[in-house]
XYZ file of N, CA and C in Angstrom:
600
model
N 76.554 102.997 84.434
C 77.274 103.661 85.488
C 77.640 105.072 85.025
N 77.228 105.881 86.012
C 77.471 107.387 85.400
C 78.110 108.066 86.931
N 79.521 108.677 86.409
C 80.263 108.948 87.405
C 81.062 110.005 87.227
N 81.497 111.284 87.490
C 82.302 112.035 87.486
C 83.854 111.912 87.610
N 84.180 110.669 88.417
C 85.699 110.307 88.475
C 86.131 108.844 88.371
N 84.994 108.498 87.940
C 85.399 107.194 86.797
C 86.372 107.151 86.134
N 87.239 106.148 85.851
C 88.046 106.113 84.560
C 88.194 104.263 84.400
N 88.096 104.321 83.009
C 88.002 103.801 82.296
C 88.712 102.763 82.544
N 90.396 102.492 82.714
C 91.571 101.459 83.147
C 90.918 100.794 84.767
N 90.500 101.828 85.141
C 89.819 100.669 86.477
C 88.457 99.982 86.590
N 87.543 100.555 85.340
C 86.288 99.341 85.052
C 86.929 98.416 84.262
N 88.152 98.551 83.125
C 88.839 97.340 82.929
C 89.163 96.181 83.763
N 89.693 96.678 85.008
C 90.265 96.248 85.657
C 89.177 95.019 86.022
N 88.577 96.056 86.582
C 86.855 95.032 87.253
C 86.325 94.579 86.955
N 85.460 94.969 85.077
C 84.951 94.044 84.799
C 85.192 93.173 83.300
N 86.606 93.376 83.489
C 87.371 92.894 81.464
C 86.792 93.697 80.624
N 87.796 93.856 80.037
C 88.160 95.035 78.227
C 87.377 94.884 77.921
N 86.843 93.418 77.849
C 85.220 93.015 76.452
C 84.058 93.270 77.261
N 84.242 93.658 78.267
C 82.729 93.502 78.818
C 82.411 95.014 79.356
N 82.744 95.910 78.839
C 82.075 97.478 79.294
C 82.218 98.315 77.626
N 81.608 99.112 77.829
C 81.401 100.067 76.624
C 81.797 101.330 77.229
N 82.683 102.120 76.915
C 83.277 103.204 77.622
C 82.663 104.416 76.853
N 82.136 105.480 77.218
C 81.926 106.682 76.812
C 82.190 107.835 77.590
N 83.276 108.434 77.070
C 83.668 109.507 78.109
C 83.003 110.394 77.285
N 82.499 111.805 78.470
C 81.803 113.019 77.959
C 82.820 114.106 78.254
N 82.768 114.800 77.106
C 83.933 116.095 76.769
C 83.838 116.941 78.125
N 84.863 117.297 79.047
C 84.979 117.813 79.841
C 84.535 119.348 79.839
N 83.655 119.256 80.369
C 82.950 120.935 80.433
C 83.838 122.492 81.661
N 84.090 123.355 80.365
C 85.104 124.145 81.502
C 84.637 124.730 82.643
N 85.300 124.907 83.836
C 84.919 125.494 85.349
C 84.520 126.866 85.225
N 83.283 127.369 85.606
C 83.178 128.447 85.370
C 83.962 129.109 86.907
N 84.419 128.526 87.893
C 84.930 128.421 88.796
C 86.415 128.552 88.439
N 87.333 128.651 89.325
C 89.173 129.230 89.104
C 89.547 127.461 89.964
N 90.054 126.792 89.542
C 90.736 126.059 90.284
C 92.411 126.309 90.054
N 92.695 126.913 90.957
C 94.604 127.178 91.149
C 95.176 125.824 92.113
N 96.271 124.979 91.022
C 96.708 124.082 91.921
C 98.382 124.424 92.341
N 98.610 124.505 93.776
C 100.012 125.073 93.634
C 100.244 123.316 94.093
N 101.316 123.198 93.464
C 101.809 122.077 92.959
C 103.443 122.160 93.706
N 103.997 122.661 94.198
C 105.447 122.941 94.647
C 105.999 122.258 95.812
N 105.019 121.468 96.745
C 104.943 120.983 97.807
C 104.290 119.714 97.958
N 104.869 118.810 98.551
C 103.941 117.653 98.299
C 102.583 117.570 99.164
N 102.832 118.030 100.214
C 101.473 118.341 100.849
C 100.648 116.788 101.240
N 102.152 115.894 101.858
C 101.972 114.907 102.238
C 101.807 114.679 103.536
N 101.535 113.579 104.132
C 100.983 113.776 105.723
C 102.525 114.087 106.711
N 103.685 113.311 105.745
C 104.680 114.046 106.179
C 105.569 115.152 106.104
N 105.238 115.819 105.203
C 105.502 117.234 105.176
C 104.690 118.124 106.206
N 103.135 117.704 105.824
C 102.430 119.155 107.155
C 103.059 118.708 108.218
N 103.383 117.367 108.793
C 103.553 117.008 110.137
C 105.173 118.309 110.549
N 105.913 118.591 109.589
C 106.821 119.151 109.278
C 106.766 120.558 109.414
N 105.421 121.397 108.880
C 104.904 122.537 108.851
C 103.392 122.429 109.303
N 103.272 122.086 110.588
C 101.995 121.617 111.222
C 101.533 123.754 111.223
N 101.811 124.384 111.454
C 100.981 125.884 110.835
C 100.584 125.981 109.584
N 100.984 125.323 108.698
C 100.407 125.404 106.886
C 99.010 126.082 107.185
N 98.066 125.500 107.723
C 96.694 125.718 107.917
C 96.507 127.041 107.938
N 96.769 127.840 108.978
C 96.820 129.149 109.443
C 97.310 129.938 108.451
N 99.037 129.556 108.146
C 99.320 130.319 106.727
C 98.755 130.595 105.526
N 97.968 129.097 105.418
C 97.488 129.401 103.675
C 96.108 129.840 104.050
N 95.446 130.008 105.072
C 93.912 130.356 105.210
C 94.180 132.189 105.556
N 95.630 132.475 105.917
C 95.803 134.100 105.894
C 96.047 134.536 104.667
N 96.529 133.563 104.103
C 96.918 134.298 102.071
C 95.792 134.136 101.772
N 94.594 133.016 101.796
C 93.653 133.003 100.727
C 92.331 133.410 100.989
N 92.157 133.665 102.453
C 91.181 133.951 103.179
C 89.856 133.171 102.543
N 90.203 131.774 102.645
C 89.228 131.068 101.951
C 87.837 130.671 103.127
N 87.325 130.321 103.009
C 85.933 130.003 103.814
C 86.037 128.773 104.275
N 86.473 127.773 103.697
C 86.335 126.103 104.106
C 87.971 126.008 103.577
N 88.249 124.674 104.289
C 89.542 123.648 104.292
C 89.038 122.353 104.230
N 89.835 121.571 103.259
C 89.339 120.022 103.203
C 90.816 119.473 103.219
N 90.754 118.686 104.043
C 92.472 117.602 104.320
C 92.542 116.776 105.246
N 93.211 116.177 105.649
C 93.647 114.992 106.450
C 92.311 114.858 107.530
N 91.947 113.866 108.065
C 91.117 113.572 109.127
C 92.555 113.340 110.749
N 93.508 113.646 110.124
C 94.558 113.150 111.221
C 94.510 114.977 112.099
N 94.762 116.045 110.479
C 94.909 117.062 110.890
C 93.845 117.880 111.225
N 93.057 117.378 110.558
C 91.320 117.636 111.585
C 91.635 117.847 113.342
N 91.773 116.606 114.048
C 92.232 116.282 114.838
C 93.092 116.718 115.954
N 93.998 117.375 115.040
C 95.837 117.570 115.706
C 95.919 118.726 115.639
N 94.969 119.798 114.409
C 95.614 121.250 114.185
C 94.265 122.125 114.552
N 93.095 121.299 114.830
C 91.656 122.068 114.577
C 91.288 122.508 113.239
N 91.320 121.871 112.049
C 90.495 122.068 110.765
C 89.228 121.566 111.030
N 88.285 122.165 110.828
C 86.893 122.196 111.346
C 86.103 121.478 110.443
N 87.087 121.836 108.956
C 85.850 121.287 108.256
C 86.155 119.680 107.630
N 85.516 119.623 106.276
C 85.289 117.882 105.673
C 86.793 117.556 105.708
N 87.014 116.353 105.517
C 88.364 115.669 105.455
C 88.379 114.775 104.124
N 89.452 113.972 104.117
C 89.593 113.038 102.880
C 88.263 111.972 103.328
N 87.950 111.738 102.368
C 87.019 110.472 102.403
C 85.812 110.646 103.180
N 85.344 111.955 103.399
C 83.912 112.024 103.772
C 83.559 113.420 103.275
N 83.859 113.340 101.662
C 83.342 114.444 100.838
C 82.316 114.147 100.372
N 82.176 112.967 99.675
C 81.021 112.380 98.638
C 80.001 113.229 98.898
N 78.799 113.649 98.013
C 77.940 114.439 98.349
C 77.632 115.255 99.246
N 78.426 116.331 99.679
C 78.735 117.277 100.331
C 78.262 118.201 99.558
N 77.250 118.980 100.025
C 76.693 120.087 99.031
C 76.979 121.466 99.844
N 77.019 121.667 101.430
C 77.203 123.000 101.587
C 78.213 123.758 101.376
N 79.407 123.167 100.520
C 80.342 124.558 99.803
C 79.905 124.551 98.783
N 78.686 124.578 98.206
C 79.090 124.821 96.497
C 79.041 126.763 96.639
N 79.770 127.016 95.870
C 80.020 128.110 95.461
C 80.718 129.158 96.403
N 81.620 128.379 97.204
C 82.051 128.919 98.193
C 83.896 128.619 97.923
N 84.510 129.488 98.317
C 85.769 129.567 97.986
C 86.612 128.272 99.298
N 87.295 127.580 98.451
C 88.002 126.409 99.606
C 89.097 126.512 99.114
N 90.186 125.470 100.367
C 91.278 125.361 99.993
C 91.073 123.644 100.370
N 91.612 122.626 99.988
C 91.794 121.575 99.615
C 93.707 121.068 100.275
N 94.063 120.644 100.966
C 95.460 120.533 100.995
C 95.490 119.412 101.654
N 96.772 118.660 101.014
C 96.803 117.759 101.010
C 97.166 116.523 99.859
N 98.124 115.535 99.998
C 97.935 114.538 98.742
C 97.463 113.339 99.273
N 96.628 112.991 98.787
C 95.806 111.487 99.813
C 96.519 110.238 99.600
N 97.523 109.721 99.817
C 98.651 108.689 99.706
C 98.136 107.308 100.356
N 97.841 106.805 100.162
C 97.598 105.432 100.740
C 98.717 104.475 101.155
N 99.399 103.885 101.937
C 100.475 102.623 102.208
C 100.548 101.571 100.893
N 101.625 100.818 100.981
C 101.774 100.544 99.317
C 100.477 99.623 99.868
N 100.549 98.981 100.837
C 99.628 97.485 100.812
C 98.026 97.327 100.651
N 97.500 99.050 100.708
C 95.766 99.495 100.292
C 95.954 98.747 98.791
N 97.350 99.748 98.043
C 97.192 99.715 96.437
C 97.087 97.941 96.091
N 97.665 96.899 96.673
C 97.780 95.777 96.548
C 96.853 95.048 97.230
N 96.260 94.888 97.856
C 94.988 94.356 98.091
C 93.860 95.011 97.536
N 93.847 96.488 96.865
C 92.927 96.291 95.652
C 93.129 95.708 94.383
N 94.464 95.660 93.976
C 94.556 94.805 92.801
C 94.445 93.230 93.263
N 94.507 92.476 94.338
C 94.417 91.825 95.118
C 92.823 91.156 94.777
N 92.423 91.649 95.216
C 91.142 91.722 95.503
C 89.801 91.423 94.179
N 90.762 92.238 93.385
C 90.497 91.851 91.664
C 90.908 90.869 91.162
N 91.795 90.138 91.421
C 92.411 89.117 90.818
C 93.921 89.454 89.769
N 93.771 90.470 90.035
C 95.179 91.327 88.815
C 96.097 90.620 88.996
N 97.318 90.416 87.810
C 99.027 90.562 88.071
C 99.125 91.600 88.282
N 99.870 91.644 89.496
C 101.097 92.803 89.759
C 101.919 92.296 90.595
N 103.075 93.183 90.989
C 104.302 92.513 90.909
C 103.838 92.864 93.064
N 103.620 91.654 93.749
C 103.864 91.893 95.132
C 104.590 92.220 95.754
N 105.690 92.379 95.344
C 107.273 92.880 96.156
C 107.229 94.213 95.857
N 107.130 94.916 94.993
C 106.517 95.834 94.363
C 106.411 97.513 95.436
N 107.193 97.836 95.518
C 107.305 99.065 96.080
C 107.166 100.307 95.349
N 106.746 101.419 96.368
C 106.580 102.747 95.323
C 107.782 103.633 96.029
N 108.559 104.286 94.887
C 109.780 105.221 95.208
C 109.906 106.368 94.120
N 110.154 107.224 94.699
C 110.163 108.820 94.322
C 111.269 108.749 92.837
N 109.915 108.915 91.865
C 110.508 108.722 90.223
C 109.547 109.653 89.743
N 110.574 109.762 88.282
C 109.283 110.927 87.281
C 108.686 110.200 86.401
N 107.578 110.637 86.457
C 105.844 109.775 85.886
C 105.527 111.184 85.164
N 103.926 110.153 84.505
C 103.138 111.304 83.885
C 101.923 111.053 83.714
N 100.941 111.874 84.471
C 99.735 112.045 83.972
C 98.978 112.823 83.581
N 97.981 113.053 83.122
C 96.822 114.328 82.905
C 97.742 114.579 81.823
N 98.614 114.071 81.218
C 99.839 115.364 80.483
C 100.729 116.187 80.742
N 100.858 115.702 82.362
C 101.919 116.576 82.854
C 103.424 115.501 83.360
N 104.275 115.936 83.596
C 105.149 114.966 83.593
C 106.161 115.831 85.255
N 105.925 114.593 85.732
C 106.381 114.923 87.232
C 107.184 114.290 88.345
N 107.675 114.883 89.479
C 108.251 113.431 90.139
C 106.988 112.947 91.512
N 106.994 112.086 91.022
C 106.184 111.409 92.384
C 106.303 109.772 93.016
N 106.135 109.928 94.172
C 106.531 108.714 94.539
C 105.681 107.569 94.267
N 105.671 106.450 93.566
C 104.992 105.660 93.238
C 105.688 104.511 92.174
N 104.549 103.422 91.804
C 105.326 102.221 91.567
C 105.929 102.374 89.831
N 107.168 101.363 89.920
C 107.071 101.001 88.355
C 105.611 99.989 87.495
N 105.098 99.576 88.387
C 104.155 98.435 88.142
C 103.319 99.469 87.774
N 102.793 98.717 86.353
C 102.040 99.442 85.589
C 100.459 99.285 86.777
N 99.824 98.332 86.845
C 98.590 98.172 87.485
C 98.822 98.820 88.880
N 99.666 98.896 89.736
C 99.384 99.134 90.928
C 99.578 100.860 90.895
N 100.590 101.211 89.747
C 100.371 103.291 89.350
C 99.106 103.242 89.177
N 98.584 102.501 88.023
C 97.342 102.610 87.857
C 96.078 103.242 89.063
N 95.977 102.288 89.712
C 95.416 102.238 90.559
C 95.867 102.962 92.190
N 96.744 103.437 92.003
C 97.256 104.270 92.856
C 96.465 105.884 92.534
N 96.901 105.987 91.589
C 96.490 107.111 90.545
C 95.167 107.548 90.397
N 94.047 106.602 90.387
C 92.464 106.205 90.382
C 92.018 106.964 91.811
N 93.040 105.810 93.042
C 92.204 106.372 93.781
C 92.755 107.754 94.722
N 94.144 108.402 94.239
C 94.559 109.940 94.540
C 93.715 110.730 93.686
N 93.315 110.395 92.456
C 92.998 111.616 91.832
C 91.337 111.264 92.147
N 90.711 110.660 92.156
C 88.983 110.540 92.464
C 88.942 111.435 93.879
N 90.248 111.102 94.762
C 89.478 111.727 96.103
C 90.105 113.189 96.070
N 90.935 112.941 95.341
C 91.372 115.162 95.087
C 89.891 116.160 94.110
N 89.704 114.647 93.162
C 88.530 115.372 92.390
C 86.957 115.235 93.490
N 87.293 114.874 94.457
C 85.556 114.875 94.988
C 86.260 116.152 96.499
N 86.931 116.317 96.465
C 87.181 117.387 97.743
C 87.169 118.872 96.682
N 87.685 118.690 95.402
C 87.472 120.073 94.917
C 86.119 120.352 94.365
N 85.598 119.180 94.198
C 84.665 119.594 93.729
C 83.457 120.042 94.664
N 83.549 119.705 95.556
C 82.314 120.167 96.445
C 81.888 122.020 96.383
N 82.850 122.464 95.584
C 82.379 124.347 95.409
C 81.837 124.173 94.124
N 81.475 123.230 93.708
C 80.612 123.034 92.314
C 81.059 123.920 91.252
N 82.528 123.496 90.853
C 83.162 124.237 89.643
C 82.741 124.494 88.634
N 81.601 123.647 88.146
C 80.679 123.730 87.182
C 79.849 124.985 87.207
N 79.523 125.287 88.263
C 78.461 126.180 88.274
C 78.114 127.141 88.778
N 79.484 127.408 89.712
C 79.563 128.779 90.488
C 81.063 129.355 90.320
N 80.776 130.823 90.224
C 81.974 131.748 90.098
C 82.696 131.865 91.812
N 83.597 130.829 91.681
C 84.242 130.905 93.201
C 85.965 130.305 92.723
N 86.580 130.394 93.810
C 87.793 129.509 93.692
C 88.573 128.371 94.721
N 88.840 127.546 93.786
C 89.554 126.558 95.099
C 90.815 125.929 94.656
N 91.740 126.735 96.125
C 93.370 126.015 95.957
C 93.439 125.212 96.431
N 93.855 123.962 95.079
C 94.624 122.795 95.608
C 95.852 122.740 95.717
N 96.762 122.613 97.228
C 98.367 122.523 97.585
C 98.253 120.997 97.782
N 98.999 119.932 96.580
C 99.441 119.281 96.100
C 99.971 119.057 94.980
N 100.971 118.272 95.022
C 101.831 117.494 93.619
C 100.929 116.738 92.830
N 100.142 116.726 92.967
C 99.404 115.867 91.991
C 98.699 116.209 90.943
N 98.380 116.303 89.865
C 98.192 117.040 88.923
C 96.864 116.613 88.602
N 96.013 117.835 88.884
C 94.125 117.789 88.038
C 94.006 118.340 86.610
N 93.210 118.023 85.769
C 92.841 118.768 84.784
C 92.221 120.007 85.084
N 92.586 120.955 84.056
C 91.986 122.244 84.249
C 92.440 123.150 85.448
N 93.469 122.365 86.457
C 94.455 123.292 87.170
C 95.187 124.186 86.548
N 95.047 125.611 87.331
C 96.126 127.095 86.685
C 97.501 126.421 87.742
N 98.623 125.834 87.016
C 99.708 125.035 87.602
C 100.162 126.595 88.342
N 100.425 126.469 89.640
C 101.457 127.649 90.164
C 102.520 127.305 91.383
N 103.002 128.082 91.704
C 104.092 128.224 92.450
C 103.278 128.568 93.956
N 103.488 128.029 95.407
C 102.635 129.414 96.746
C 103.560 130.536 96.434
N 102.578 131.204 96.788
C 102.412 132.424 97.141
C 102.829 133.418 98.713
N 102.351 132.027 99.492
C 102.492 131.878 100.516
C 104.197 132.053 101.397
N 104.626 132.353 102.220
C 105.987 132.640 103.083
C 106.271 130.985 102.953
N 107.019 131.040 102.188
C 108.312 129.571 102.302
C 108.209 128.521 103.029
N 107.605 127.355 102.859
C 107.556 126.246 104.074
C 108.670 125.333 103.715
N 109.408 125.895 102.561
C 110.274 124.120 102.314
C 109.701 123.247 101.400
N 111.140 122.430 101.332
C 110.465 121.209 100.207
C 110.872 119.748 101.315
């Protein structure tokens, strides 16, 4: 299996500790700018809150493409890809995007995939706004104490933040793409918007 947003704790998950051979390959740097402003959660209830975000951050960044919600597709006119129908998307590579958005799932997705696996985790098991840490960064976000269901919470926010940024092919083209979410990528320049004040 060869995958770009694989990780390792969720082929555990699937197919037991003893039964995979893990080889991660040294992360190769973006010749691309990925800026993540991080200050906003950039949750479906916040834009619903600042339903203009769109307009604002596409006048600061004058970016070419937007990738986010399929709700706000819908509701605000974002024209372009949404969460979950990035996968092999090749016509932004090398094209400057903005990405907004944190892809949050209901607690009960995260539990019927551990579900589904056969995992312990704790079913009563709620996620509430605490400070965590990943990538190495240490943050507040809303999510569980349960080790397996963060886990896996975590797997599948950061796979679908990493397949919406990646479609400008960071690897291989001199372009840039802002991600406005709390959620923390590798190789994000962490910042503050830039942008006129929407609130927290």
């Amino acid at each position: 299996m060869v995958s770009a947003t694989i990780n390792q704790t969720i082929c555990e998950y699937c197919f037991g500790k003893n039964n995979i051979t893990f080889h991660g390959c040294k992360k190769s740097r973006y010749k691309a700018t990925l800026n993540q402003y991080y200050d906003k959660s950039m949750s479906r209830g916040f834009i619903n809150k600042a339903p203009d975000i769109f307009n604002r951050t596409q006048r600061w960044s004058g970016s070419e493409y937007t990738i986010t919600f399929k709700r706000c597709r819908e509701k605000y006119g974002v024209e372009d890809l949404t969460f979950g129908t990035t996968a092999g998307c090749d016509f932004m590579k090398g094209c400057n995007i903005d990405v907004i958005g944190t892809p949050h799932q209901p607690d009960w997705i995260y539990k019927l995939f551990a579900f589904s696996m056969g995992l312990d985790f704790n079913r009563y098991a709620r996620s509430k706004f605490q400070q965590t840490e990943h990538n190495g960064v240490r943050f507040w976000f809303p999510t569980f104490e349960d080790k397996t269901l963060r886990d896996i919470q975590f797997y599948l926010i950061e796979s679908e933040l990493e397949q919406a940024v990646g479609r400008a092919r960071l690897l291989r083209f001199d372009c840039t793409v802002n991600l406005f979410s709390n959620f923390p990528l590798l190789q994000a320049n962490y910042l503050i918007s830039e942008y006129d004040d929407l609130g927290r």
